[in-house]
Amino acid sequence: ICDLDEELCSIVAALSKILPDNEHLKMNFNMKDCIVENYETQITDPTDMASVIRTNIAYAKHKMPFTDLGDGKVVPTLKHKFFEGDLTGGLCLWKDIADLVGIKIPKTVEIILWNQKLVGKEYLVDGGKGWGKDAGDCLLPSKLGLTAKTLEHGIRGVGN
């Protein structure tokens, strides 16, 4: 989690240099603080990242579905938002923005490559150097024609 936190903060820092007038990018994007801000009343121990996750009552409501293999064996059900939606609309989005601003996020790439094998998809190829055949399932600003300088405008900024 610490590596992902550092990578997210490095993306924001790089964007802040490109878009210095963007007030949103001046906010604290530390993962722990973001979680505490969004779930403040539902966290009983905000001491550190582990306690924030462990004591977040809202997270306790998220149940991981399992598939019964018989003989008392179970495995996580891979056709679930934890393995699919959070990847295509989260980590792949981070990777695309990181590419746009010219920074490396190796832990994020490692997780994407591992996860895509689990769900039978190809979002990244060549060790994370290129987009694969299933990249169209992902939210990728670059595929919408956005650049690092037009990200803050969304698709309204394309062609400007």
C-alpha atoms as a printed R data frame, in Angstrom:
    type eleno elety resid chain resno       x       y       z
1   ATOM     1    CA   ILE     A     1   0.000   0.000   0.000
2   ATOM     2    CA   CYS     A     2   2.851   2.394   0.783
3   ATOM     3    CA   ASP     A     3   4.282   1.937  -2.732
4   ATOM     4    CA   LEU     A     4   0.897   2.669  -4.303
5   ATOM     5    CA   ASP     A     5   0.496   5.695  -2.072
6   ATOM     6    CA   GLU     A     6   3.894   7.039  -3.154
7   ATOM     7    CA   GLU     A     7   3.082   6.399  -6.808
8   ATOM     8    CA   LEU     A     8  -0.260   8.225  -6.584
9   ATOM     9    CA   CYS     A     9   1.413  11.182  -4.864
10  ATOM    10    CA   SER     A    10   4.127  11.237  -7.559
11  ATOM    11    CA   ILE     A    11   1.442  11.400 -10.270
12  ATOM    12    CA   VAL     A    12  -0.197  14.338  -8.498
13  ATOM    13    CA   ALA     A    13   3.160  16.079  -7.995
14  ATOM    14    CA   ALA     A    14   3.968  15.748 -11.703
15  ATOM    15    CA   LEU     A    15   0.523  17.015 -12.692
16  ATOM    16    CA   SER     A    16   0.920  19.941 -10.282
17  ATOM    17    CA   LYS     A    17   4.007  21.076 -12.159
18  ATOM    18    CA   ILE     A    18   2.180  20.901 -15.498
19  ATOM    19    CA   LEU     A    19  -1.028  22.475 -14.153
20  ATOM    20    CA   PRO     A    20   0.200  24.858 -11.422
21  ATOM    21    CA   ASP     A    21  -3.069  26.808 -11.231
22  ATOM    22    CA   ASN     A    22  -5.215  23.723 -10.583
23  ATOM    23    CA   GLU     A    23  -6.362  24.142  -6.965
24  ATOM    24    CA   HIS     A    24  -7.521  20.534  -6.723
25  ATOM    25    CA   LEU     A    25  -3.973  19.292  -7.260
26  ATOM    26    CA   LYS     A    26  -2.815  21.306  -4.235
27  ATOM    27    CA   MET     A    27  -4.844  19.074  -1.935
28  ATOM    28    CA   ASN     A    28  -3.317  16.230   0.052
29  ATOM    29    CA   PHE     A    29  -3.539  13.028  -2.007
30  ATOM    30    CA   ASN     A    30  -1.921  10.792   0.602
31  ATOM    31    CA   MET     A    31  -4.043   7.629   0.514
32  ATOM    32    CA   LYS     A    32  -4.476   7.386   4.282
33  ATOM    33    CA   ASP     A    33  -5.640  10.989   4.568
34  ATOM    34    CA   CYS     A    34  -8.010  10.612   1.596
35  ATOM    35    CA   ILE     A    35  -9.612   7.546   3.167
36  ATOM    36    CA   VAL     A    36  -9.925   9.251   6.557
37  ATOM    37    CA   GLU     A    37 -11.460  12.334   4.914
38  ATOM    38    CA   ASN     A    38 -14.053  10.256   3.047
39  ATOM    39    CA   TYR     A    39 -14.869   7.797   5.852
40  ATOM    40    CA   GLU     A    40 -14.079   9.945   8.897
41  ATOM    41    CA   THR     A    41 -17.002   8.874  11.087
42  ATOM    42    CA   GLN     A    42 -16.626   5.207  10.123
43  ATOM    43    CA   ILE     A    43 -12.975   4.766  11.135
44  ATOM    44    CA   THR     A    44 -12.364   3.936  14.773
45  ATOM    45    CA   ASP     A    45  -8.545   4.091  14.701
46  ATOM    46    CA   PRO     A    46  -6.916   6.530  12.249
47  ATOM    47    CA   THR     A    47  -3.389   5.982  13.644
48  ATOM    48    CA   ASP     A    48  -1.815   4.536  10.488
49  ATOM    49    CA   MET     A    49  -2.782   3.079   7.118
50  ATOM    50    CA   ALA     A    50  -3.207  -0.455   8.463
51  ATOM    51    CA   SER     A    51  -5.491   0.686  11.298
52  ATOM    52    CA   VAL     A    52  -7.486   2.903   8.928
53  ATOM    53    CA   ILE     A    53  -8.240  -0.066   6.687
54  ATOM    54    CA   ARG     A    54  -8.717  -2.525   9.547
55  ATOM    55    CA   THR     A    55 -11.144  -0.322  11.515
56  ATOM    56    CA   ASN     A    56 -13.132   1.221   8.643
57  ATOM    57    CA   ILE     A    57 -16.698   0.069   9.265
58  ATOM    58    CA   ALA     A    58 -17.649   0.800   5.640
59  ATOM    59    CA   TYR     A    59 -15.037  -1.674   4.405
60  ATOM    60    CA   ALA     A    60 -16.501  -4.391   6.612
61  ATOM    61    CA   LYS     A    61 -19.645  -4.229   4.481
62  ATOM    62    CA   HIS     A    62 -17.694  -5.294   1.388
63  ATOM    63    CA   LYS     A    63 -17.761  -9.063   1.274
64  ATOM    64    CA   MET     A    64 -15.396 -10.959  -0.971
65  ATOM    65    CA   PRO     A    65 -17.381 -13.599  -2.835
66  ATOM    66    CA   PHE     A    66 -15.878 -17.081  -2.997
67  ATOM    67    CA   THR     A    67 -16.383 -19.986  -5.358
68  ATOM    68    CA   ASP     A    68 -16.773 -23.396  -3.748
69  ATOM    69    CA   LEU     A    69 -14.448 -25.970  -5.314
70  ATOM    70    CA   GLY     A    70 -15.784 -28.804  -3.176
71  ATOM    71    CA   ASP     A    71 -14.023 -30.787  -0.471
72  ATOM    72    CA   GLY     A    72 -14.001 -27.650   1.723
73  ATOM    73    CA   LYS     A    73 -11.899 -25.683  -0.750
74  ATOM    74    CA   VAL     A    74 -12.808 -22.183  -1.878
75  ATOM    75    CA   VAL     A    75 -11.178 -19.533  -4.067
76  ATOM    76    CA   PRO     A    76 -12.021 -15.857  -4.535
77  ATOM    77    CA   THR     A    77 -14.564 -15.225  -7.284
78  ATOM    78    CA   LEU     A    78 -12.599 -13.339  -9.906
79  ATOM    79    CA   LYS     A    79 -15.652 -11.985 -11.742
80  ATOM    80    CA   HIS     A    80 -16.058  -9.253  -9.136
81  ATOM    81    CA   LYS     A    81 -15.472  -5.506  -8.921
82  ATOM    82    CA   PHE     A    82 -12.425  -6.025  -6.695
83  ATOM    83    CA   PHE     A    83 -10.658  -7.731  -9.600
84  ATOM    84    CA   GLU     A    84 -12.290  -6.057 -12.591
85  ATOM    85    CA   GLY     A    85 -13.788  -2.585 -12.029
86  ATOM    86    CA   ASP     A    86 -11.147  -1.283  -9.668
87  ATOM    87    CA   LEU     A    87  -8.520  -2.234 -12.231
88  ATOM    88    CA   THR     A    88 -10.064  -0.726 -15.376
89  ATOM    89    CA   GLY     A    89 -11.285   2.471 -13.731
90  ATOM    90    CA   GLY     A    90  -8.524   2.815 -11.177
91  ATOM    91    CA   LEU     A    91  -5.034   1.417 -11.611
92  ATOM    92    CA   CYS     A    92  -5.111   1.492 -15.425
93  ATOM    93    CA   LEU     A    93  -6.239   5.123 -15.216
94  ATOM    94    CA   TRP     A    94  -3.273   5.884 -12.922
95  ATOM    95    CA   LYS     A    95  -0.931   4.159 -15.383
96  ATOM    96    CA   ASP     A    96  -2.240   6.188 -18.310
97  ATOM    97    CA   ILE     A    97  -1.917   9.485 -16.459
98  ATOM    98    CA   ALA     A    98   1.571   8.506 -15.269
99  ATOM    99    CA   ASP     A    99   2.517   7.870 -18.904
100 ATOM   100    CA   LEU     A   100   1.109  11.263 -19.900
101 ATOM   101    CA   VAL     A   101   3.226  13.053 -17.287
102 ATOM   102    CA   GLY     A   102   6.315  10.917 -17.902
103 ATOM   103    CA   ILE     A   103   6.753   9.075 -14.623
104 ATOM   104    CA   LYS     A   104   7.186   5.392 -13.812
105 ATOM   105    CA   ILE     A   105   4.863   3.595 -11.410
106 ATOM   106    CA   PRO     A   106   6.335   0.079 -11.172
107 ATOM   107    CA   LYS     A   107   4.225  -1.250  -8.276
108 ATOM   108    CA   THR     A   108   1.005  -0.233 -10.025
109 ATOM   109    CA   VAL     A   109   2.198  -1.895 -13.246
110 ATOM   110    CA   GLU     A   110   3.123  -5.033 -11.307
111 ATOM   111    CA   ILE     A   111  -0.374  -5.220  -9.796
112 ATOM   112    CA   ILE     A   112  -2.062  -4.623 -13.168
113 ATOM   113    CA   LEU     A   113   0.018  -7.367 -14.821
114 ATOM   114    CA   TRP     A   114  -0.730  -9.807 -11.976
115 ATOM   115    CA   ASN     A   115  -4.432  -8.965 -11.871
116 ATOM   116    CA   GLN     A   116  -4.991  -9.130 -15.629
117 ATOM   117    CA   LYS     A   117  -3.755 -12.729 -15.584
118 ATOM   118    CA   LEU     A   118  -6.319 -13.566 -12.916
119 ATOM   119    CA   VAL     A   119  -9.223 -12.172 -14.928
120 ATOM   120    CA   GLY     A   120  -8.020 -13.377 -18.334
121 ATOM   121    CA   LYS     A   121  -7.542  -9.912 -19.826
122 ATOM   122    CA   GLU     A   122  -4.701  -8.090 -21.531
123 ATOM   123    CA   TYR     A   123  -4.672  -4.452 -20.478
124 ATOM   124    CA   LEU     A   124  -0.891  -4.040 -20.548
125 ATOM   125    CA   VAL     A   125   1.725  -5.746 -22.724
126 ATOM   126    CA   ASP     A   126   5.525  -5.821 -22.834
127 ATOM   127    CA   GLY     A   127   5.900  -5.624 -19.074
128 ATOM   128    CA   GLY     A   128   3.703  -2.537 -18.912
129 ATOM   129    CA   LYS     A   129   5.284  -0.621 -21.787
130 ATOM   130    CA   GLY     A   130   2.192  -0.709 -24.009
131 ATOM   131    CA   TRP     A   131  -1.556  -1.135 -23.956
132 ATOM   132    CA   GLY     A   132  -3.028  -4.538 -24.791
133 ATOM   133    CA   LYS     A   133  -6.064  -5.760 -26.697
134 ATOM   134    CA   ASP     A   134  -8.438  -5.209 -23.745
135 ATOM   135    CA   ALA     A   135  -7.337  -1.634 -23.025
136 ATOM   136    CA   GLY     A   136 -10.628  -0.449 -24.540
137 ATOM   137    CA   ASP     A   137 -12.313  -1.693 -21.352
138 ATOM   138    CA   CYS     A   138 -10.321   0.880 -19.367
139 ATOM   139    CA   LEU     A   139 -10.833   4.549 -18.626
140 ATOM   140    CA   LEU     A   140  -7.792   5.964 -20.437
141 ATOM   141    CA   PRO     A   141  -7.573   9.736 -20.948
142 ATOM   142    CA   SER     A   142  -4.976   9.312 -23.705
143 ATOM   143    CA   LYS     A   143  -7.425   7.232 -25.741
144 ATOM   144    CA   LEU     A   144  -9.869  10.147 -25.525
145 ATOM   145    CA   GLY     A   145  -7.269  12.443 -27.052
146 ATOM   146    CA   LEU     A   146  -6.281  14.110 -23.794
147 ATOM   147    CA   THR     A   147  -2.770  15.184 -22.917
148 ATOM   148    CA   ALA     A   148  -1.209  16.114 -19.582
149 ATOM   149    CA   LYS     A   149  -2.075  19.771 -20.281
150 ATOM   150    CA   THR     A   150  -5.716  19.099 -21.211
151 ATOM   151    CA   LEU     A   151  -6.560  16.561 -18.486
152 ATOM   152    CA   GLU     A   152  -8.146  19.164 -16.237
153 ATOM   153    CA   HIS     A   153 -10.643  20.068 -18.967
154 ATOM   154    CA   GLY     A   154 -11.717  16.502 -19.723
155 ATOM   155    CA   ILE     A   155 -12.945  15.846 -23.221
156 ATOM   156    CA   ARG     A   156 -13.930  19.521 -23.487
157 ATOM   157    CA   GLY     A   157 -10.182  20.192 -23.811
158 ATOM   158    CA   VAL     A   158  -9.603  17.897 -26.785
159 ATOM   159    CA   GLY     A   159  -8.461  19.886 -29.801
160 ATOM   160    CA   ASN     A   160  -7.885  23.095 -27.820
